[in-house]
Short mmCIF file of C-alpha atoms and ligand atoms in Angstrom, two decimals:
data_model
loop_
_atom_site.label_atom_id
_atom_site.label_comp_id
_atom_site.label_asym_id
_atom_site.label_seq_id
_atom_site.Cartn_x
_atom_site.Cartn_y
_atom_site.Cartn_z
CA MET A 1 71.68 113.32 116.48
CA ALA A 2 72.32 116.72 114.95
CA ALA A 3 75.37 118.28 116.56
CA VAL A 4 74.29 121.78 115.73
CA THR A 5 71.28 123.29 114.02
CA ALA A 6 71.25 126.02 111.38
CA ASP A 7 69.59 128.33 113.91
CA GLN A 8 72.37 127.93 116.39
CA THR A 9 74.98 128.76 113.79
CA THR A 10 73.34 131.87 112.39
CA GLN A 11 71.82 133.26 115.58
CA GLY A 12 73.30 136.33 117.24
CA THR A 13 74.48 138.71 114.58
CA ALA A 14 76.93 140.18 117.09
CA GLY A 15 78.89 136.92 117.06
CA THR A 16 81.96 136.89 114.85
CA ALA A 17 82.79 134.12 112.42
CA ASP A 18 85.34 132.85 114.93
CA GLU A 19 82.72 132.63 117.63
CA ALA A 20 80.38 130.75 115.33
CA GLU A 21 83.20 128.33 114.47
CA ALA A 22 83.96 127.84 118.16
CA GLY A 23 80.28 127.20 118.82
CA ARG A 24 80.08 124.57 116.11
CA LEU A 25 83.18 122.89 117.42
CA ALA A 26 81.82 122.93 120.98
CA ALA A 27 78.57 121.33 119.80
CA PHE A 28 80.53 118.68 117.89
CA ASP A 29 82.72 117.97 120.93
CA ALA A 30 79.64 117.74 123.16
CA THR A 31 77.98 115.24 120.81
CA VAL A 32 81.10 113.07 120.79
CA ALA A 33 81.54 113.36 124.56
CA ALA A 34 77.90 112.35 125.13
CA ASP A 35 78.48 109.24 122.98
CA ASP A 36 75.87 110.41 120.51
CA ARG A 37 76.39 109.99 116.80
CA ILE A 38 77.62 112.55 114.31
CA GLU A 39 75.41 112.33 111.21
CA PRO A 40 76.21 113.32 107.59
CA ARG A 41 74.45 116.71 107.71
CA ASP A 42 76.06 117.72 111.01
CA TRP A 43 78.98 120.10 111.08
CA MET A 44 82.27 118.32 111.69
CA PRO A 45 85.93 119.39 111.71
CA ASP A 46 87.65 118.95 108.34
CA ALA A 47 90.28 116.70 109.92
CA TYR A 48 87.57 114.41 111.37
CA ARG A 49 85.97 114.10 107.94
CA ALA A 50 89.32 113.44 106.25
CA SER A 51 90.33 110.88 108.86
CA LEU A 52 87.04 109.01 108.48
CA ILE A 53 87.29 109.00 104.69
CA ARG A 54 90.83 107.59 104.95
CA GLN A 55 89.82 104.87 107.40
CA MET A 56 86.54 103.91 105.72
CA ALA A 57 88.13 103.85 102.27
CA GLN A 58 90.95 101.64 103.51
CA HIS A 59 88.38 99.40 105.13
CA ALA A 60 86.23 99.20 101.96
CA HIS A 61 89.29 98.51 99.79
CA SER A 62 90.37 95.72 102.15
CA GLU A 63 86.97 94.06 101.82
CA ILE A 64 87.10 93.88 98.03
CA ILE A 65 90.82 93.08 97.70
CA GLY A 66 90.28 90.42 100.38
CA MET A 67 88.00 88.57 97.97
CA GLN A 68 90.99 87.63 95.80
CA PRO A 69 93.04 85.25 97.99
CA GLU A 70 89.96 83.24 98.89
CA ALA A 71 88.31 83.30 95.47
CA ASN A 72 91.48 81.54 94.36
CA TRP A 73 90.07 78.39 96.03
CA ILE A 74 86.41 78.47 94.93
CA SER A 75 87.04 76.28 91.90
CA ARG A 76 89.14 73.87 93.95
CA ALA A 77 87.01 73.53 97.09
CA PRO A 78 86.98 69.85 98.12
CA SER A 79 83.17 69.45 98.14
CA LEU A 80 80.01 71.15 96.92
CA ARG A 81 79.18 72.13 100.51
CA ARG A 82 82.58 73.79 101.01
CA LYS A 83 82.27 75.53 97.65
CA ALA A 84 78.83 76.93 98.52
CA ILE A 85 80.09 78.18 101.89
CA LEU A 86 83.15 79.82 100.39
CA MET A 87 81.15 81.49 97.62
CA ALA A 88 78.75 82.90 100.20
CA LYS A 89 81.65 84.21 102.24
CA VAL A 90 83.38 85.87 99.29
CA GLN A 91 80.07 87.46 98.24
CA ASP A 92 79.65 88.79 101.77
CA GLU A 93 83.01 90.54 101.45
CA ALA A 94 81.84 92.26 98.25
CA GLY A 95 78.75 93.37 100.17
CA HIS A 96 80.89 94.76 102.99
CA GLY A 97 82.82 96.79 100.44
CA LEU A 98 79.55 98.20 99.08
CA TYR A 99 78.18 99.19 102.50
CA LEU A 100 81.44 100.91 103.33
CA TYR A 101 81.79 102.78 100.03
CA SER A 102 78.20 103.96 100.48
CA ALA A 103 78.91 105.03 104.07
CA ALA A 104 82.03 106.91 102.88
CA GLU A 105 79.94 108.67 100.21
CA THR A 106 77.90 110.32 102.99
CA LEU A 107 81.08 112.30 103.76
CA GLY A 108 81.07 113.93 100.36
CA THR A 109 83.40 111.65 98.43
CA SER A 110 82.41 109.22 95.68
CA ARG A 111 83.04 105.53 95.16
CA GLU A 112 84.62 106.34 91.81
CA GLU A 113 87.09 108.71 93.43
CA LEU A 114 88.00 106.20 96.13
CA LEU A 115 88.49 103.40 93.60
CA ASP A 116 90.68 105.65 91.46
CA LYS A 117 92.87 106.30 94.49
CA LEU A 118 93.11 102.59 95.27
CA HIS A 119 94.06 101.79 91.68
CA ALA A 120 96.65 104.56 91.65
CA GLY A 121 98.17 103.22 94.87
CA ARG A 122 97.26 106.41 96.75
CA GLN A 123 95.00 104.66 99.28
CA ARG A 124 95.80 101.46 101.08
CA TYR A 125 94.12 98.18 101.87
CA SER A 126 95.02 95.80 104.66
CA SER A 127 98.50 94.30 104.26
CA ILE A 128 97.22 90.86 105.19
CA PHE A 129 95.81 90.36 101.70
CA ASN A 130 99.27 90.57 100.17
CA TYR A 131 100.03 87.05 101.37
CA PRO A 132 99.29 84.06 99.11
CA THR A 133 96.80 81.24 99.77
CA LEU A 134 98.95 78.19 99.14
CA THR A 135 96.69 75.36 100.28
CA TRP A 136 93.02 74.70 101.01
CA ALA A 137 93.79 75.01 104.73
CA ASP A 138 94.59 78.70 104.14
CA VAL A 139 90.86 79.27 103.61
CA GLY A 140 90.34 77.95 107.15
CA ALA A 141 93.21 79.97 108.61
CA ILE A 142 91.92 83.16 106.97
CA GLY A 143 88.44 82.60 108.37
CA TRP A 144 89.64 81.77 111.85
CA LEU A 145 92.49 84.25 112.18
CA VAL A 146 91.99 87.05 109.64
CA ASP A 147 88.23 87.35 110.02
CA GLY A 148 88.73 86.76 113.76
CA ALA A 149 91.18 89.65 114.00
CA ALA A 150 88.82 91.78 111.89
CA ILE A 151 85.97 91.11 114.35
CA THR A 152 88.13 92.01 117.35
CA ASN A 153 89.00 95.27 115.60
CA GLN A 154 85.53 96.01 114.31
CA VAL A 155 83.13 95.21 117.15
CA PRO A 156 84.15 98.45 118.93
CA LEU A 157 83.54 100.31 115.65
CA CYS A 158 79.82 99.54 116.02
CA ARG A 159 79.92 102.30 118.67
CA CYS A 160 82.07 104.68 116.63
CA SER A 161 81.06 108.34 116.69
CA TYR A 162 80.12 108.56 112.99
CA GLY A 163 76.60 107.17 112.56
CA PRO A 164 76.74 105.67 109.04
CA TYR A 165 80.02 103.88 109.78
CA ALA A 166 78.78 102.54 113.13
CA ARG A 167 75.56 101.23 111.59
CA ALA A 168 77.36 99.57 108.66
CA MET A 169 79.61 97.81 111.15
CA VAL A 170 76.72 96.16 112.98
CA ARG A 171 75.74 94.06 109.99
CA ILE A 172 79.32 93.51 108.88
CA CYS A 173 80.29 92.13 112.29
CA LYS A 174 77.42 89.65 112.24
CA GLU A 175 78.61 88.34 108.89
CA GLU A 176 82.26 88.33 109.97
CA SER A 177 81.30 86.11 112.85
CA PHE A 178 79.90 83.55 110.39
CA HIS A 179 83.19 83.81 108.46
CA GLN A 180 85.23 83.19 111.58
CA ARG A 181 83.18 80.11 112.45
CA GLN A 182 83.40 78.61 108.98
CA GLY A 183 87.19 78.96 109.13
CA TYR A 184 87.35 77.41 112.57
CA GLU A 185 85.12 74.51 111.51
CA LEU A 186 87.16 73.94 108.36
CA LEU A 187 90.41 73.81 110.36
CA LEU A 188 88.82 71.50 112.94
CA ALA A 189 87.84 69.04 110.19
CA LEU A 190 91.38 69.10 108.79
CA SER A 191 93.02 68.90 112.20
CA ARG A 192 90.99 65.77 113.00
CA GLY A 193 91.56 64.31 109.55
CA THR A 194 94.52 62.36 108.20
CA PRO A 195 98.06 63.23 109.41
CA ALA A 196 98.65 65.03 106.11
CA GLN A 197 95.48 67.13 106.58
CA HIS A 198 96.47 67.94 110.15
CA GLU A 199 99.89 69.02 108.96
CA MET A 200 98.36 71.19 106.25
CA ALA A 201 96.16 72.93 108.86
CA GLN A 202 99.16 73.51 111.14
CA ASP A 203 101.25 74.88 108.28
CA ALA A 204 98.50 77.36 107.37
CA VAL A 205 98.21 78.56 110.97
CA ASN A 206 102.00 78.94 111.14
CA ARG A 207 101.98 81.21 108.08
CA TRP A 208 98.91 83.30 108.97
CA TRP A 209 99.45 83.83 112.70
CA TRP A 210 102.00 86.65 112.62
CA PRO A 211 100.44 88.59 109.73
CA SER A 212 97.13 88.39 111.65
CA LEU A 213 98.72 90.01 114.70
CA MET A 214 100.05 92.75 112.41
CA MET A 215 96.47 93.51 111.30
CA PHE A 216 96.02 95.51 114.51
CA GLY A 217 98.52 98.04 113.21
CA PRO A 218 101.79 99.32 114.62
CA PRO A 219 102.48 99.32 118.38
CA ASP A 220 100.73 102.11 120.26
CA ASP A 221 103.84 104.29 120.58
CA ALA A 222 104.37 104.17 116.79
CA SER A 223 100.78 104.55 115.64
CA ALA A 224 100.32 107.79 113.74
CA HIS A 225 96.54 108.15 113.87
CA SER A 226 95.62 106.43 117.13
CA ALA A 227 95.49 109.22 119.72
CA GLN A 228 93.34 111.57 117.64
CA SER A 229 91.00 108.74 116.56
CA MET A 230 90.52 107.77 120.20
CA ALA A 231 89.75 111.39 121.14
CA TRP A 232 87.12 111.52 118.39
CA ARG A 233 85.74 108.17 119.54
CA ILE A 234 86.21 106.65 116.13
CA LYS A 235 88.54 104.21 117.81
CA ARG A 236 87.77 102.88 121.29
CA HIS A 237 90.81 100.77 122.15
CA SER A 238 94.48 100.98 121.32
CA ASN A 239 96.15 98.67 118.77
CA ASP A 240 98.08 96.79 121.46
CA GLU A 241 95.01 96.41 123.65
CA LEU A 242 93.05 94.81 120.80
CA ARG A 243 96.01 92.65 119.76
CA ARG A 244 96.33 91.25 123.26
CA ARG A 245 92.58 90.62 123.40
CA PHE A 246 92.87 88.68 120.13
CA VAL A 247 95.72 86.53 121.50
CA ASP A 248 93.60 85.77 124.58
CA ILE A 249 90.74 84.61 122.34
CA CYS A 250 92.96 82.47 120.09
CA VAL A 251 94.98 80.57 122.70
CA PRO A 252 92.11 78.36 124.00
CA GLN A 253 90.66 78.03 120.49
CA ALA A 254 93.99 76.73 119.16
CA GLN A 255 94.02 74.16 121.97
CA ALA A 256 90.50 73.05 121.08
CA LEU A 257 91.58 72.76 117.44
CA GLY A 258 94.54 70.59 118.40
CA LEU A 259 96.87 73.08 116.71
CA THR A 260 99.70 75.20 118.08
CA LEU A 261 100.35 78.89 117.62
CA PRO A 262 103.85 79.46 116.22
CA ASP A 263 105.09 81.56 119.14
CA PRO A 264 107.06 79.91 121.96
CA ASP A 265 106.76 83.10 124.03
CA ILE A 266 102.99 82.93 124.49
CA ARG A 267 102.32 82.45 128.18
CA TRP A 268 99.75 83.51 130.74
CA ASN A 269 100.64 86.69 132.62
CA GLU A 270 99.09 86.30 136.06
CA GLU A 271 99.55 89.95 136.93
CA LEU A 272 97.83 91.30 133.79
CA GLY A 273 95.30 88.48 133.63
CA GLN A 274 96.21 88.22 129.94
CA HIS A 275 98.65 86.42 127.68
CA ASP A 276 102.08 87.72 126.80
CA TYR A 277 103.33 87.03 123.30
CA GLY A 278 106.58 87.22 121.36
CA GLU A 279 108.18 90.03 119.42
CA ILE A 280 106.48 90.94 116.13
CA ASP A 281 108.71 91.40 113.08
CA TRP A 282 107.77 94.97 112.20
CA THR A 283 110.35 95.10 109.42
CA GLU A 284 108.27 92.57 107.52
CA PHE A 285 105.14 94.66 108.16
CA GLN A 286 106.85 97.81 106.82
CA GLU A 287 108.11 95.96 103.75
CA VAL A 288 104.65 94.63 102.88
CA LEU A 289 103.22 98.09 103.49
CA LYS A 290 105.76 99.58 101.09
CA GLY A 291 104.54 97.22 98.38
CA ASN A 292 107.16 94.50 98.73
CA GLY A 293 104.89 91.74 100.04
CA PRO A 294 104.57 88.49 98.11
CA CYS A 295 101.36 89.47 96.26
CA ASN A 296 101.08 93.29 96.32
CA GLU A 297 101.52 93.67 92.59
CA GLN A 298 99.29 90.74 91.69
CA ARG A 299 96.42 92.00 93.88
CA LEU A 300 96.45 95.52 92.48
CA THR A 301 96.84 94.38 88.89
CA GLN A 302 93.92 91.98 89.24
CA ARG A 303 91.81 94.73 90.85
CA ARG A 304 92.53 97.16 88.02
CA THR A 305 91.75 94.52 85.41
CA ALA A 306 88.47 93.62 87.13
CA HIS A 307 87.57 97.32 87.19
CA GLU A 308 88.31 97.72 83.47
CA ASN A 309 86.40 94.55 82.61
CA GLY A 310 83.43 95.85 84.57
CA ALA A 311 83.26 99.16 82.68
CA TRP A 312 80.43 97.93 80.44
CA VAL A 313 78.36 97.00 83.51
CA ARG A 314 78.73 100.51 84.95
CA GLU A 315 77.85 102.05 81.58
CA ALA A 316 74.80 99.81 81.22
CA ALA A 317 73.67 100.64 84.76
CA ALA A 318 74.06 104.37 84.08
CA ALA A 319 72.11 104.07 80.80
CA TYR A 320 69.38 102.16 82.61
CA ALA A 321 69.20 104.80 85.35
CA ASP A 322 69.02 107.56 82.70
CA LYS A 323 66.20 105.75 80.96
CA HIS A 324 64.24 105.56 84.18
CA ALA A 325 64.93 109.19 85.00
CA ALA A 326 63.68 110.14 81.54
CA ARG A 327 60.60 108.00 82.05
CA ALA A 328 59.89 109.65 85.38
CA GLY A 329 60.40 113.07 83.80
CA THR A 330 57.97 112.43 80.96
CA ALA A 331 55.42 110.43 82.93
CA GLY A 332 51.96 111.95 82.69
CA THR A 333 53.09 114.72 80.35
CA ALA A 334 53.46 112.90 77.07
CA ALA A 335 52.13 109.79 75.46
CA GLN A 336 55.43 109.04 73.73
CA PRO A 337 57.02 105.67 74.34
CA VAL A 338 59.79 106.02 76.90
CA GLU A 339 62.21 103.80 74.96
CA ALA A 340 62.32 106.42 72.25
CA THR A 341 63.77 108.96 74.66
CA ALA A 342 66.27 106.66 76.39
FE1 FE2 B 401 84.34 91.51 105.51
FE1 FE2 B 402 85.02 88.37 106.43
#
């Protein structure tokens, strides 16, 4: 809904600029408090806009960088069926990036600008994608744990206060749930396979478990953006709350898979009605964040190269759009062939 109309903002000539500003802010706050959506044309505080651009850009970047570790296995998938599934999944991630860049553009930024910032290292993507995919089982562990953690994080975003982001998340979450299942099913097949396959599945889970827990971000008391994001109803639950929820989901699933989670401290907490888990190594998280993870440089270099190699596609698309614009402009006014003007 519209938080404030033009009439409301210009009405009452006696009102000062400060009063008008206060009125717009009150209308924005009321929309958020009523759990209605803020839409692109609505007035919004600059900090809200900036915070959304930061979050949505980081999310979009994560989707497209996340294609790399898995694409690494497309040519080596063990069967045609597995290859087709993995290709569909990686394509989905490209699509998620596109929805999110488009949603971010409604805030007055452009995809080009966001990509430039990613390539310059001025905007981040999820740290999880700075880890390597060493075996085929990693494709399963990513689907089960990384896409699983993403779903836990993102389902509440379907109710986020910014309309275009919330709506993009509905479709993304549906697709993420397919990704999570394909990973789970892949690991189940390996776990029930030969001893070597079972071991490969366990090794992948051992390596991906802790980085997946880190995907929920720093602990609540160290999270820079959390409190304000919760007040704006961009975020609905704290990092630790979502992390614990994720652990609760994974424990029975790991049992069903016949695999163990690499944390001896996981145990049921009767009082909380949830699982406790061990200490996370935040030093590792900070190091990966600073660019010192195993694949940071490789991921960014590959992204920049892909962008440069795709320049001709963007140029061709722009030329094609210009041609059509010219055709639309001359339609009905001249009998000249459109190609001549393109
Ligand atoms: Fe995705
Ligand atoms: Fe996914």
